[in-house]
PDB file of C-alpha atoms in Angstrom:
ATOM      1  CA  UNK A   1       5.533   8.329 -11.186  1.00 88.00           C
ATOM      2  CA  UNK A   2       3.383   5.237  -9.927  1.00 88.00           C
ATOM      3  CA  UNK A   3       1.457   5.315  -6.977  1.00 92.00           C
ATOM      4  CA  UNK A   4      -0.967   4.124  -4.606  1.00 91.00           C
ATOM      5  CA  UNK A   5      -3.913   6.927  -3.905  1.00 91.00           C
ATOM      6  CA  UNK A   6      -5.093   4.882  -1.316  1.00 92.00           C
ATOM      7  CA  UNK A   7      -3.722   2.881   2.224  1.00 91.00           C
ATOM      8  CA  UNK A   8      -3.268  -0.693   1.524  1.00 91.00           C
ATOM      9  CA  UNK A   9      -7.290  -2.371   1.655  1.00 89.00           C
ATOM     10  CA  UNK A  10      -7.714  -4.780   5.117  1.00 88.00           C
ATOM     11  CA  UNK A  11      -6.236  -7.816   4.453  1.00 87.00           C
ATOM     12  CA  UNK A  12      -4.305  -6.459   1.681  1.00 88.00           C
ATOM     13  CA  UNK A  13      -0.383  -7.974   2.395  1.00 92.00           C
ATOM     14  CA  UNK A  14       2.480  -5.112   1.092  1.00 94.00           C
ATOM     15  CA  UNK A  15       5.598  -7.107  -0.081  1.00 94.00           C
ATOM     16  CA  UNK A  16       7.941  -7.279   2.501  1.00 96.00           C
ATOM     17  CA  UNK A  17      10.930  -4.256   3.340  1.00 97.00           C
ATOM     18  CA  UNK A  18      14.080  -5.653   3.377  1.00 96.00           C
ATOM     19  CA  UNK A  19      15.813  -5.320   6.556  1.00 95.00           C
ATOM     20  CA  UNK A  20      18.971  -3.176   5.148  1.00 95.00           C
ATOM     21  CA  UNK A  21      21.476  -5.613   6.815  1.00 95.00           C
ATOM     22  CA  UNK A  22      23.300  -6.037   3.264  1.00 94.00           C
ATOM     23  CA  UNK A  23      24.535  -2.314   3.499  1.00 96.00           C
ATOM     24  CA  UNK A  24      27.105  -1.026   5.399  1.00 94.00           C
ATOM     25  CA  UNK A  25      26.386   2.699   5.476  1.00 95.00           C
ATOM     26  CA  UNK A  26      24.295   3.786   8.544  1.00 96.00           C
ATOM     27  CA  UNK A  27      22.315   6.157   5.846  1.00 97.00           C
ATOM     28  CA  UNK A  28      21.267   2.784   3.949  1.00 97.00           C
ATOM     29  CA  UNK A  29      21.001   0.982   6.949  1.00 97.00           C
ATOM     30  CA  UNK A  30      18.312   3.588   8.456  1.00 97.00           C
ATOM     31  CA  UNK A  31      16.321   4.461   5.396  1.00 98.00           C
ATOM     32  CA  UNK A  32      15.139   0.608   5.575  1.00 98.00           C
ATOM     33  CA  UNK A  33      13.930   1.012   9.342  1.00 97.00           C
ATOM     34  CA  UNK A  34      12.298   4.294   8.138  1.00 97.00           C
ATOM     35  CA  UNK A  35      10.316   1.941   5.239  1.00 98.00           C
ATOM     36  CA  UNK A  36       9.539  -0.279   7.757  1.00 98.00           C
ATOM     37  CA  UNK A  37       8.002   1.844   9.630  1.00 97.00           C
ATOM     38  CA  UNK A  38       5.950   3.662   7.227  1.00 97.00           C
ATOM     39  CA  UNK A  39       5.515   0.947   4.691  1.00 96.00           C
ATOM     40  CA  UNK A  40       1.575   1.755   4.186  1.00 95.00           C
ATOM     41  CA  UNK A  41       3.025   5.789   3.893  1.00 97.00           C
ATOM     42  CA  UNK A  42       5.189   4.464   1.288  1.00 97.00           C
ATOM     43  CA  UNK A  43       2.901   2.193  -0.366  1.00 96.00           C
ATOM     44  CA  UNK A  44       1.041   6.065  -1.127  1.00 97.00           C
ATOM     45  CA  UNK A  45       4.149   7.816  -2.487  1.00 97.00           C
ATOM     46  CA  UNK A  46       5.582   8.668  -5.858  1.00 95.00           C
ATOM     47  CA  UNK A  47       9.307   8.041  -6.593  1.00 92.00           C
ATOM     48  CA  UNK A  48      10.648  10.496  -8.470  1.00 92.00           C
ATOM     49  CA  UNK A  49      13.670   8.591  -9.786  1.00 87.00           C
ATOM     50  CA  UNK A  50      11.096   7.284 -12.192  1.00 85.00           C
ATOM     51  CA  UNK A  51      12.208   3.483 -11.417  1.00 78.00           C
ATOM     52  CA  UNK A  52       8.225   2.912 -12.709  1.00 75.00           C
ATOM     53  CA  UNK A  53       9.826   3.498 -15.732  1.00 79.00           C
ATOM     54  CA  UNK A  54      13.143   1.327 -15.578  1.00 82.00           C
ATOM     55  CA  UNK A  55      12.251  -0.898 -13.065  1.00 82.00           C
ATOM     56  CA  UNK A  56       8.057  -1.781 -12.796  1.00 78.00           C
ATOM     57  CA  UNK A  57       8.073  -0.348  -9.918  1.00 83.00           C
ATOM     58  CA  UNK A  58       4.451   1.033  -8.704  1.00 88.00           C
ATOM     59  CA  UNK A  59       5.173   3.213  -5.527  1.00 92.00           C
ATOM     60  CA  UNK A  60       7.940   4.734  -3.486  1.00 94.00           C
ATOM     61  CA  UNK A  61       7.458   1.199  -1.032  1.00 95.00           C
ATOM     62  CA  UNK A  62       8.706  -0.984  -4.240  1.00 92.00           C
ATOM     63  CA  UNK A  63      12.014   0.881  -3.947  1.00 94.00           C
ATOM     64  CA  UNK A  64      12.686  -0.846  -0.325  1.00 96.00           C
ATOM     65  CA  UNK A  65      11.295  -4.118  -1.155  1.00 95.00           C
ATOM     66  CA  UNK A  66      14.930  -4.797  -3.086  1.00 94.00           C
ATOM     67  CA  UNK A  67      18.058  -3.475  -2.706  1.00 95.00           C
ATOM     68  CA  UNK A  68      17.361  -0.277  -5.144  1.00 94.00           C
ATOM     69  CA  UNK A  69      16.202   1.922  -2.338  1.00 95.00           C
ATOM     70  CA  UNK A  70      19.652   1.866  -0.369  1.00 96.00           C
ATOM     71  CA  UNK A  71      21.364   2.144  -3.717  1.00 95.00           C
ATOM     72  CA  UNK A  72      19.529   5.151  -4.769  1.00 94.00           C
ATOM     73  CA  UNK A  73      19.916   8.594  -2.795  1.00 95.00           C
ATOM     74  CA  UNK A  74      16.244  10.150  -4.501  1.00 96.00           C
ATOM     75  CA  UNK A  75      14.279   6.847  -2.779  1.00 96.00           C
ATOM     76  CA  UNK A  76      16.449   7.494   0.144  1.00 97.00           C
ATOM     77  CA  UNK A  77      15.438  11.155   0.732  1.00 97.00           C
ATOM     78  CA  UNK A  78      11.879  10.380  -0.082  1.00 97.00           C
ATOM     79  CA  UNK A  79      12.017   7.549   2.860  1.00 98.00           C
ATOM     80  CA  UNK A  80      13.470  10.167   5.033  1.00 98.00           C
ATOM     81  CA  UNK A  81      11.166  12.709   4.530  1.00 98.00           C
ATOM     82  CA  UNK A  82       7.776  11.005   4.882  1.00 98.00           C
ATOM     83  CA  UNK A  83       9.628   9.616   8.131  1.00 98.00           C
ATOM     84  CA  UNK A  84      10.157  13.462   9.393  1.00 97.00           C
ATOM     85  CA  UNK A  85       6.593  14.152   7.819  1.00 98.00           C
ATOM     86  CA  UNK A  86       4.766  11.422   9.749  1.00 98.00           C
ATOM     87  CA  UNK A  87       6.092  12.364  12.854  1.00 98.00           C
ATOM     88  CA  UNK A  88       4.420  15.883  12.385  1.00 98.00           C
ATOM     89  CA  UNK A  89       1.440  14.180  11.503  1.00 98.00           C
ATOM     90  CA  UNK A  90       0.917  14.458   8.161  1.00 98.00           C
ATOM     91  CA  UNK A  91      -1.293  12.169   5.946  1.00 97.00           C
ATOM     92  CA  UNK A  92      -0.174  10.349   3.526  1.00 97.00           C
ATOM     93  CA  UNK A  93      -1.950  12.652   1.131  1.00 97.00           C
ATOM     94  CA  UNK A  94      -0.092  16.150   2.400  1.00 98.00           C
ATOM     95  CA  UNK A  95       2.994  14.010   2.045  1.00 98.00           C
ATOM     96  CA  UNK A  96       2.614  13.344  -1.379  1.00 97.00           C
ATOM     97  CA  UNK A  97       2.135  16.945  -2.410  1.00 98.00           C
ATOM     98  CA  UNK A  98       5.107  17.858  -0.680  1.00 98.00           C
ATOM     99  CA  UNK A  99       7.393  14.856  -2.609  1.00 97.00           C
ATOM    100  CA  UNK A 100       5.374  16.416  -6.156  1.00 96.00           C
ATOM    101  CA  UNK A 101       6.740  19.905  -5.044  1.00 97.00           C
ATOM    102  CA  UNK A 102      10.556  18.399  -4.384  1.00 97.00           C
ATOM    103  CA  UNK A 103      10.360  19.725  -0.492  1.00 97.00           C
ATOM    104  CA  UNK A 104      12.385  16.051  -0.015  1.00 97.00           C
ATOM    105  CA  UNK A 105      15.011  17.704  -2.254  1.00 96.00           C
ATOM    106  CA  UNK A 106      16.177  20.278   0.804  1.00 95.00           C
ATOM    107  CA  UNK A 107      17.029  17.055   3.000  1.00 94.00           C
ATOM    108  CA  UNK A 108      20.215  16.187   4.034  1.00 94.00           C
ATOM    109  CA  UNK A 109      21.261  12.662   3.583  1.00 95.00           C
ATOM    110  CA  UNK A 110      24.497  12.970   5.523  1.00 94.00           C
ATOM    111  CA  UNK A 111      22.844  14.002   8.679  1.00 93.00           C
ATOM    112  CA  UNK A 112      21.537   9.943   8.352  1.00 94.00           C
ATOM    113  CA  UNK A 113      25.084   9.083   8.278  1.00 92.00           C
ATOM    114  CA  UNK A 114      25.918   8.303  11.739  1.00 88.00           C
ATOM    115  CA  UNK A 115      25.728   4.870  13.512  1.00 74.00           C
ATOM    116  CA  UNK A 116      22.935   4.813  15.806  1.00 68.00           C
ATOM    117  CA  UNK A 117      19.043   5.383  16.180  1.00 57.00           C
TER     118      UNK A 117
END
């Protein structure tokens, strides 16, 4: 899948992350702050539900610049885990190999599922 092997250059202006309002689950709802948050992260990523392919999309951050992302529970999981990943203090490189090897697969969207933080 399409990504970015580098951080966004200076200057350089991502697309904007929707906000999530449009969703009513707390899960949807969250993974937007998440992409908010990490948008350059994201911006480095692969997607792996291969919506390159289906929907020109060129890195993990496309997926939350539309309504896809909060539709689809691979982007979501992705979101989630470079979230949990950056807060360890990974790079944006180590989280990329751990998206390649499926680690995101192990996460638990439901545990997003609650209305709050």
């Amino acid at each position: 899948p399409a990504y970015s092997a580098a951080p966004p250059s200076k200057g350089q202006k991502l697309p904007p992350i929707m906000s999530g309002a449009q969703f009513s689950q707390p899960v949807q709802q969250k993974a937007y702050k998440v992409a908010a948050r990490n948008a350059a992260v994201l911006h480095q990523l692969p997607c792996y539900c291969y919506c390159d392919r289906n929907h020109g999309h060129n890195s993990l951050h496309s997926c939350f610049e539309s309504d896809h992302g909060g539709n689809c529970g691979v982007c979501m999981a992705e979101a989630f885990y470079a979230d949990e990943q950056v807060k360890k203090g990974k790079t944006a490189k180590q989280i990329r190999a751990g998206i390649i090897k499926g680690e995101y697969k192990s996460l638990d969207l439901a545990k997003y599922n609650t209305a709050g933080k």
